Amino acid sequence: MNNKVGQLSLSKFADLYADKLAGADFFVVDEKQLLSLSEYPYRSDGYIIGICTRGTAKVEVNLQIYDAHPDAMLLATPFHVLRIYNSSPDFLCRFVVFSKAFLIENSVNSHFLESFSYFNSASIPVIYPDNADAKMILEIYLLIRQKLTREGHPYHVEISRSILVTLLYEIQAIYEKQHTIIKGKQTRKQELNVLFQALVFHHYKEHRNVQYYADALYVSSKHLTETIKEVTGRTAGEWIDDAVILEAKVLLRNHEISIARAAESIHFPDQSSFGKYFKKHTGMSPSDYRAISAH
């Protein structure tokens, strides 16, 4: 299978890594090296809860870089573009992967998943629980894994789903504690950067000008650009362009999507303007990039 995955469907993820599964929309991944995901950014169409058990790596989520080490947790959604790289030879993780449809099956609340703050667009996707909390999360993971092995049990999927809900609530408690610590250490400029980053990855397909984001944040475009530059070392415009290009690359690696369709998905008026924009920021045409990334 081509290891340069742009869009990683749940079925592909399950084929590559699933250890125990209740189908392609709910499975666990035991300690395995994610070699097929290490070079190129990708997006999954499911929700991923991962915890590092050994080694170190860099995790890039929507262009933000985090350190992965034992007990670090990844909380990823279909809205995140991920890349795991620079991993040590002994880097291992455990994952729980599920779809929204699986979680809310038989539930009266179709928006149940949105009640967890770590799965919204402004959330912090990598957190660092203390060892006791990380151990507790791993115990729940192992319980899910154990229940999924009882394939002859008439309710093994339903029981596993209920334990998944328990896991989500335990993570919410950890996330709230972590978020309070992080937020308490942020300056006003860092807070503005967090809000800006969240807006960019929610609206970059439709809005590529700094003024839109400045207006949404009730600051001048000059103040926004200077603040983002001071906090991150890059301008607001560069972050917007990078978000658009990252999405374009994910789309272009999916050969089932035409270049014209990719341009339309990112709200370019036509394929020509998309091609000029892409070449300006990458030095190559969309078709050249597609050809290179396929090898």
mmCIF file of N, CA, C and O in Angstrom, residues 113-178:
data_model
loop_
_atom_site.group_PDB
_atom_site.id
_atom_site.type_symbol
_atom_site.label_atom_id
_atom_site.label_comp_id
_atom_site.label_asym_id
_atom_site.label_seq_id
_atom_site.Cartn_x
_atom_site.Cartn_y
_atom_site.Cartn_z
ATOM 1 N N LEU A 113 -20.935 14.025 20.943
ATOM 2 C CA LEU A 113 -19.487 14.143 20.805
ATOM 3 C C LEU A 113 -19.019 15.584 20.981
ATOM 4 O O LEU A 113 -17.941 15.838 21.519
ATOM 5 N N GLU A 114 -19.836 16.542 20.539
ATOM 6 C CA GLU A 114 -19.447 17.951 20.626
ATOM 7 C C GLU A 114 -19.422 18.464 22.064
ATOM 8 O O GLU A 114 -18.920 19.566 22.322
ATOM 9 N N SER A 115 -19.937 17.690 23.015
ATOM 10 C CA SER A 115 -19.925 18.127 24.405
ATOM 11 C C SER A 115 -18.530 18.019 25.025
ATOM 12 O O SER A 115 -18.291 18.569 26.100
ATOM 13 N N PHE A 116 -17.621 17.327 24.350
ATOM 14 C CA PHE A 116 -16.259 17.193 24.857
ATOM 15 C C PHE A 116 -15.384 18.288 24.247
ATOM 16 O O PHE A 116 -15.163 18.316 23.040
ATOM 17 N N SER A 117 -14.882 19.175 25.099
ATOM 18 C CA SER A 117 -14.202 20.377 24.611
ATOM 19 C C SER A 117 -12.915 20.063 23.855
ATOM 20 O O SER A 117 -12.483 20.855 23.011
ATOM 21 N N TYR A 118 -12.288 18.920 24.106
ATOM 22 C CA TYR A 118 -11.028 18.608 23.413
ATOM 23 C C TYR A 118 -11.255 18.169 21.975
ATOM 24 O O TYR A 118 -10.291 17.962 21.228
ATOM 25 N N PHE A 119 -12.511 18.016 21.561
ATOM 26 C CA PHE A 119 -12.796 17.673 20.178
ATOM 27 C C PHE A 119 -13.367 18.846 19.389
ATOM 28 O O PHE A 119 -13.986 18.654 18.344
ATOM 29 N N ASN A 120 -13.209 20.083 19.877
ATOM 30 C CA ASN A 120 -13.653 21.222 19.081
ATOM 31 C C ASN A 120 -12.474 21.869 18.373
ATOM 32 O O ASN A 120 -11.312 21.546 18.642
ATOM 33 N N SER A 121 -12.759 22.786 17.459
ATOM 34 C CA SER A 121 -11.720 23.328 16.581
ATOM 35 C C SER A 121 -10.671 24.152 17.310
ATOM 36 O O SER A 121 -9.566 24.340 16.805
ATOM 37 N N ALA A 122 -10.989 24.669 18.508
ATOM 38 C CA ALA A 122 -10.041 25.499 19.247
ATOM 39 C C ALA A 122 -9.286 24.712 20.312
ATOM 40 O O ALA A 122 -8.560 25.294 21.110
ATOM 41 N N SER A 123 -9.427 23.405 20.326
ATOM 42 C CA SER A 123 -8.823 22.599 21.385
ATOM 43 C C SER A 123 -7.324 22.419 21.168
ATOM 44 O O SER A 123 -6.798 22.635 20.075
ATOM 45 N N ILE A 124 -6.653 22.005 22.219
ATOM 46 C CA ILE A 124 -5.230 21.669 22.153
ATOM 47 C C ILE A 124 -5.135 20.175 21.877
ATOM 48 O O ILE A 124 -5.603 19.360 22.682
ATOM 49 N N PRO A 125 -4.559 19.761 20.740
ATOM 50 C CA PRO A 125 -4.635 18.354 20.331
ATOM 51 C C PRO A 125 -3.640 17.414 20.993
ATOM 52 O O PRO A 125 -3.777 16.198 20.877
ATOM 53 N N VAL A 126 -2.617 17.957 21.649
ATOM 54 C CA VAL A 126 -1.649 17.111 22.355
ATOM 55 C C VAL A 126 -1.549 17.606 23.789
ATOM 56 O O VAL A 126 -1.290 18.785 24.027
ATOM 57 N N ILE A 127 -1.793 16.713 24.745
ATOM 58 C CA ILE A 127 -1.738 17.086 26.156
ATOM 59 C C ILE A 127 -0.784 16.152 26.889
ATOM 60 O O ILE A 127 -0.421 15.090 26.380
ATOM 61 N N TYR A 128 -0.390 16.586 28.084
ATOM 62 C CA TYR A 128 0.618 15.852 28.836
ATOM 63 C C TYR A 128 0.111 15.541 30.249
ATOM 64 O O TYR A 128 0.442 16.236 31.211
ATOM 65 N N PRO A 129 -0.715 14.512 30.388
ATOM 66 C CA PRO A 129 -1.227 14.150 31.716
ATOM 67 C C PRO A 129 -0.106 13.641 32.609
ATOM 68 O O PRO A 129 0.940 13.186 32.117
ATOM 69 N N ASP A 130 -0.325 13.713 33.926
ATOM 70 C CA ASP A 130 0.676 13.143 34.818
ATOM 71 C C ASP A 130 0.621 11.621 34.716
ATOM 72 O O ASP A 130 -0.288 11.047 34.111
ATOM 73 N N ASN A 131 1.612 10.981 35.312
ATOM 74 C CA ASN A 131 1.751 9.538 35.139
ATOM 75 C C ASN A 131 0.550 8.771 35.671
ATOM 76 O O ASN A 131 0.125 7.769 35.077
ATOM 77 N N ALA A 132 -0.025 9.238 36.778
ATOM 78 C CA ALA A 132 -1.183 8.541 37.356
ATOM 79 C C ALA A 132 -2.378 8.601 36.412
ATOM 80 O O ALA A 132 -3.072 7.593 36.204
ATOM 81 N N ASP A 133 -2.630 9.786 35.814
ATOM 82 C CA ASP A 133 -3.738 9.912 34.866
ATOM 83 C C ASP A 133 -3.487 9.078 33.612
ATOM 84 O O ASP A 133 -4.401 8.449 33.073
ATOM 85 N N ALA A 134 -2.241 9.111 33.124
ATOM 86 C CA ALA A 134 -1.907 8.330 31.931
ATOM 87 C C ALA A 134 -2.091 6.839 32.188
ATOM 88 O O ALA A 134 -2.598 6.099 31.338
ATOM 89 N N LYS A 135 -1.702 6.382 33.374
ATOM 90 C CA LYS A 135 -1.870 4.969 33.732
ATOM 91 C C LYS A 135 -3.337 4.585 33.749
ATOM 92 O O LYS A 135 -3.726 3.510 33.277
ATOM 93 N N MET A 136 -4.178 5.485 34.277
ATOM 94 C CA MET A 136 -5.616 5.217 34.325
ATOM 95 C C MET A 136 -6.197 5.123 32.913
ATOM 96 O O MET A 136 -7.021 4.242 32.622
ATOM 97 N N ILE A 137 -5.771 6.002 32.010
ATOM 98 C CA ILE A 137 -6.245 5.960 30.621
ATOM 99 C C ILE A 137 -5.835 4.646 29.962
ATOM 100 O O ILE A 137 -6.620 4.015 29.241
ATOM 101 N N LEU A 138 -4.616 4.208 30.202
ATOM 102 C CA LEU A 138 -4.152 2.943 29.626
ATOM 103 C C LEU A 138 -4.934 1.761 30.173
ATOM 104 O O LEU A 138 -5.204 0.786 29.452
ATOM 105 N N GLU A 139 -5.331 1.818 31.431
ATOM 106 C CA GLU A 139 -6.145 0.748 32.013
ATOM 107 C C GLU A 139 -7.497 0.658 31.315
ATOM 108 O O GLU A 139 -8.004 -0.438 31.040
ATOM 109 N N ILE A 140 -8.093 1.817 31.010
ATOM 110 C CA ILE A 140 -9.376 1.815 30.291
ATOM 111 C C ILE A 140 -9.180 1.287 28.869
ATOM 112 O O ILE A 140 -10.004 0.528 28.352
ATOM 113 N N TYR A 141 -8.086 1.702 28.226
ATOM 114 C CA TYR A 141 -7.758 1.195 26.894
ATOM 115 C C TYR A 141 -7.698 -0.339 26.905
ATOM 116 O O TYR A 141 -8.277 -1.009 26.043
ATOM 117 N N LEU A 142 -6.975 -0.885 27.879
ATOM 118 C CA LEU A 142 -6.828 -2.342 27.959
ATOM 119 C C LEU A 142 -8.163 -3.021 28.220
ATOM 120 O O LEU A 142 -8.405 -4.142 27.739
ATOM 121 N N LEU A 143 -9.044 -2.352 28.964
ATOM 122 C CA LEU A 143 -10.373 -2.909 29.211
ATOM 123 C C LEU A 143 -11.181 -2.960 27.917
ATOM 124 O O LEU A 143 -11.854 -3.959 27.627
ATOM 125 N N ILE A 144 -11.115 -1.892 27.122
ATOM 126 C CA ILE A 144 -11.789 -1.899 25.819
ATOM 127 C C ILE A 144 -11.241 -3.025 24.951
ATOM 128 O O ILE A 144 -11.987 -3.782 24.322
ATOM 129 N N ARG A 145 -9.927 -3.128 24.926
ATOM 130 C CA ARG A 145 -9.275 -4.168 24.117
ATOM 131 C C ARG A 145 -9.738 -5.559 24.562
ATOM 132 O O ARG A 145 -10.029 -6.432 23.740
ATOM 133 N N GLN A 146 -9.818 -5.760 25.871
ATOM 134 C CA GLN A 146 -10.254 -7.058 26.396
ATOM 135 C C GLN A 146 -11.688 -7.369 25.982
ATOM 136 O O GLN A 146 -11.993 -8.489 25.560
ATOM 137 N N LYS A 147 -12.575 -6.367 26.081
ATOM 138 C CA LYS A 147 -13.982 -6.599 25.740
ATOM 139 C C LYS A 147 -14.157 -6.883 24.246
ATOM 140 O O LYS A 147 -15.028 -7.661 23.845
ATOM 141 N N LEU A 148 -13.326 -6.242 23.421
ATOM 142 C CA LEU A 148 -13.424 -6.465 21.978
ATOM 143 C C LEU A 148 -12.966 -7.865 21.576
ATOM 144 O O LEU A 148 -13.292 -8.332 20.481
ATOM 145 N N THR A 149 -12.216 -8.529 22.441
ATOM 146 C CA THR A 149 -11.771 -9.885 22.109
ATOM 147 C C THR A 149 -12.880 -10.913 22.310
ATOM 148 O O THR A 149 -12.806 -12.022 21.780
ATOM 149 N N ARG A 150 -13.931 -10.537 23.038
ATOM 150 C CA ARG A 150 -15.010 -11.496 23.334
ATOM 151 C C ARG A 150 -16.025 -11.508 22.195
ATOM 152 O O ARG A 150 -17.193 -11.156 22.367
ATOM 153 N N GLU A 151 -15.592 -11.941 21.039
ATOM 154 C CA GLU A 151 -16.431 -11.871 19.851
ATOM 155 C C GLU A 151 -17.673 -12.755 19.953
ATOM 156 O O GLU A 151 -18.660 -12.511 19.279
ATOM 157 N N GLY A 152 -17.627 -13.773 20.805
ATOM 158 C CA GLY A 152 -18.794 -14.623 20.963
ATOM 159 C C GLY A 152 -19.837 -14.053 21.901
ATOM 160 O O GLY A 152 -20.974 -14.542 21.954
ATOM 161 N N HIS A 153 -19.469 -12.992 22.610
ATOM 162 C CA HIS A 153 -20.402 -12.365 23.544
ATOM 163 C C HIS A 153 -21.426 -11.544 22.756
ATOM 164 O O HIS A 153 -21.044 -10.744 21.899
ATOM 165 N N PRO A 154 -22.726 -11.715 23.021
ATOM 166 C CA PRO A 154 -23.731 -11.025 22.184
ATOM 167 C C PRO A 154 -23.708 -9.500 22.304
ATOM 168 O O PRO A 154 -24.225 -8.817 21.418
ATOM 169 N N TYR A 155 -23.070 -8.972 23.350
ATOM 170 C CA TYR A 155 -23.081 -7.524 23.551
ATOM 171 C C TYR A 155 -21.664 -6.938 23.667
ATOM 172 O O TYR A 155 -21.482 -5.883 24.272
ATOM 173 N N HIS A 156 -20.694 -7.618 23.068
ATOM 174 C CA HIS A 156 -19.320 -7.133 23.247
ATOM 175 C C HIS A 156 -19.111 -5.758 22.614
ATOM 176 O O HIS A 156 -18.366 -4.944 23.149
ATOM 177 N N VAL A 157 -19.804 -5.466 21.524
ATOM 178 C CA VAL A 157 -19.675 -4.146 20.899
ATOM 179 C C VAL A 157 -20.338 -3.082 21.769
ATOM 180 O O VAL A 157 -19.771 -2.000 22.004
ATOM 181 N N GLU A 158 -21.536 -3.362 22.270
ATOM 182 C CA GLU A 158 -22.253 -2.395 23.106
ATOM 183 C C GLU A 158 -21.498 -2.113 24.397
ATOM 184 O O GLU A 158 -21.418 -0.967 24.851
ATOM 185 N N ILE A 159 -20.935 -3.163 24.982
ATOM 186 C CA ILE A 159 -20.149 -2.980 26.210
ATOM 187 C C ILE A 159 -18.907 -2.135 25.921
ATOM 188 O O ILE A 159 -18.570 -1.226 26.680
ATOM 189 N N SER A 160 -18.249 -2.406 24.814
ATOM 190 C CA SER A 160 -17.056 -1.638 24.438
ATOM 191 C C SER A 160 -17.407 -0.175 24.196
ATOM 192 O O SER A 160 -16.653 0.728 24.557
ATOM 193 N N ARG A 161 -18.570 0.056 23.575
ATOM 194 C CA ARG A 161 -19.004 1.437 23.333
ATOM 195 C C ARG A 161 -19.234 2.175 24.655
ATOM 196 O O ARG A 161 -18.863 3.338 24.799
ATOM 197 N N SER A 162 -19.825 1.502 25.617
ATOM 198 C CA SER A 162 -20.078 2.154 26.903
ATOM 199 C C SER A 162 -18.772 2.477 27.626
ATOM 200 O O SER A 162 -18.652 3.513 28.287
ATOM 201 N N ILE A 163 -17.770 1.614 27.474
ATOM 202 C CA ILE A 163 -16.461 1.894 28.082
ATOM 203 C C ILE A 163 -15.783 3.044 27.350
ATOM 204 O O ILE A 163 -15.090 3.870 27.964
ATOM 205 N N LEU A 164 -15.998 3.138 26.030
ATOM 206 C CA LEU A 164 -15.476 4.272 25.264
ATOM 207 C C LEU A 164 -16.030 5.584 25.816
ATOM 208 O O LEU A 164 -15.297 6.573 25.956
ATOM 209 N N VAL A 165 -17.317 5.613 26.145
ATOM 210 C CA VAL A 165 -17.911 6.822 26.724
ATOM 211 C C VAL A 165 -17.243 7.158 28.056
ATOM 212 O O VAL A 165 -16.939 8.324 28.351
ATOM 213 N N THR A 166 -16.981 6.146 28.868
ATOM 214 C CA THR A 166 -16.252 6.359 30.124
ATOM 215 C C THR A 166 -14.886 6.974 29.850
ATOM 216 O O THR A 166 -14.462 7.925 30.530
ATOM 217 N N LEU A 167 -14.195 6.451 28.847
ATOM 218 C CA LEU A 167 -12.889 6.984 28.469
ATOM 219 C C LEU A 167 -12.982 8.462 28.096
ATOM 220 O O LEU A 167 -12.156 9.285 28.514
ATOM 221 N N LEU A 168 -13.993 8.826 27.325
ATOM 222 C CA LEU A 168 -14.148 10.213 26.887
ATOM 223 C C LEU A 168 -14.353 11.152 28.073
ATOM 224 O O LEU A 168 -13.796 12.258 28.105
ATOM 225 N N TYR A 169 -15.125 10.732 29.049
ATOM 226 C CA TYR A 169 -15.347 11.571 30.227
ATOM 227 C C TYR A 169 -14.081 11.682 31.076
ATOM 228 O O TYR A 169 -13.779 12.755 31.626
ATOM 229 N N GLU A 170 -13.333 10.616 31.196
ATOM 230 C CA GLU A 170 -12.077 10.681 31.956
ATOM 231 C C GLU A 170 -11.086 11.620 31.273
ATOM 232 O O GLU A 170 -10.385 12.394 31.939
ATOM 233 N N ILE A 171 -11.039 11.574 29.953
ATOM 234 C CA ILE A 171 -10.147 12.478 29.219
ATOM 235 C C ILE A 171 -10.603 13.924 29.374
ATOM 236 O O ILE A 171 -9.782 14.834 29.490
ATOM 237 N N GLN A 172 -11.918 14.143 29.396
ATOM 238 C CA GLN A 172 -12.430 15.496 29.589
ATOM 239 C C GLN A 172 -11.936 16.078 30.915
ATOM 240 O O GLN A 172 -11.534 17.243 30.978
ATOM 241 N N ALA A 173 -11.950 15.280 31.982
ATOM 242 C CA ALA A 173 -11.468 15.753 33.281
ATOM 243 C C ALA A 173 -9.978 16.092 33.222
ATOM 244 O O ALA A 173 -9.542 17.124 33.754
ATOM 245 N N ILE A 174 -9.204 15.242 32.548
ATOM 246 C CA ILE A 174 -7.763 15.500 32.397
ATOM 247 C C ILE A 174 -7.538 16.750 31.559
ATOM 248 O O ILE A 174 -6.698 17.596 31.889
ATOM 249 N N TYR A 175 -8.303 16.866 30.468
ATOM 250 C CA TYR A 175 -8.135 18.004 29.570
ATOM 251 C C TYR A 175 -8.450 19.320 30.282
ATOM 252 O O TYR A 175 -7.741 20.315 30.114
ATOM 253 N N GLU A 176 -9.520 19.342 31.049
ATOM 254 C CA GLU A 176 -9.886 20.563 31.769
ATOM 255 C C GLU A 176 -8.784 20.977 32.745
ATOM 256 O O GLU A 176 -8.472 22.163 32.868
ATOM 257 N N LYS A 177 -8.187 20.006 33.416
ATOM 258 C CA LYS A 177 -7.089 20.301 34.332
ATOM 259 C C LYS A 177 -5.883 20.840 33.565
ATOM 260 O O LYS A 177 -5.277 21.835 33.968
ATOM 261 N N GLN A 178 -5.541 20.197 32.451
ATOM 262 C CA GLN A 178 -4.416 20.641 31.626
ATOM 263 C C GLN A 178 -4.671 22.018 31.040
ATOM 264 O O GLN A 178 -3.792 22.873 31.029
#
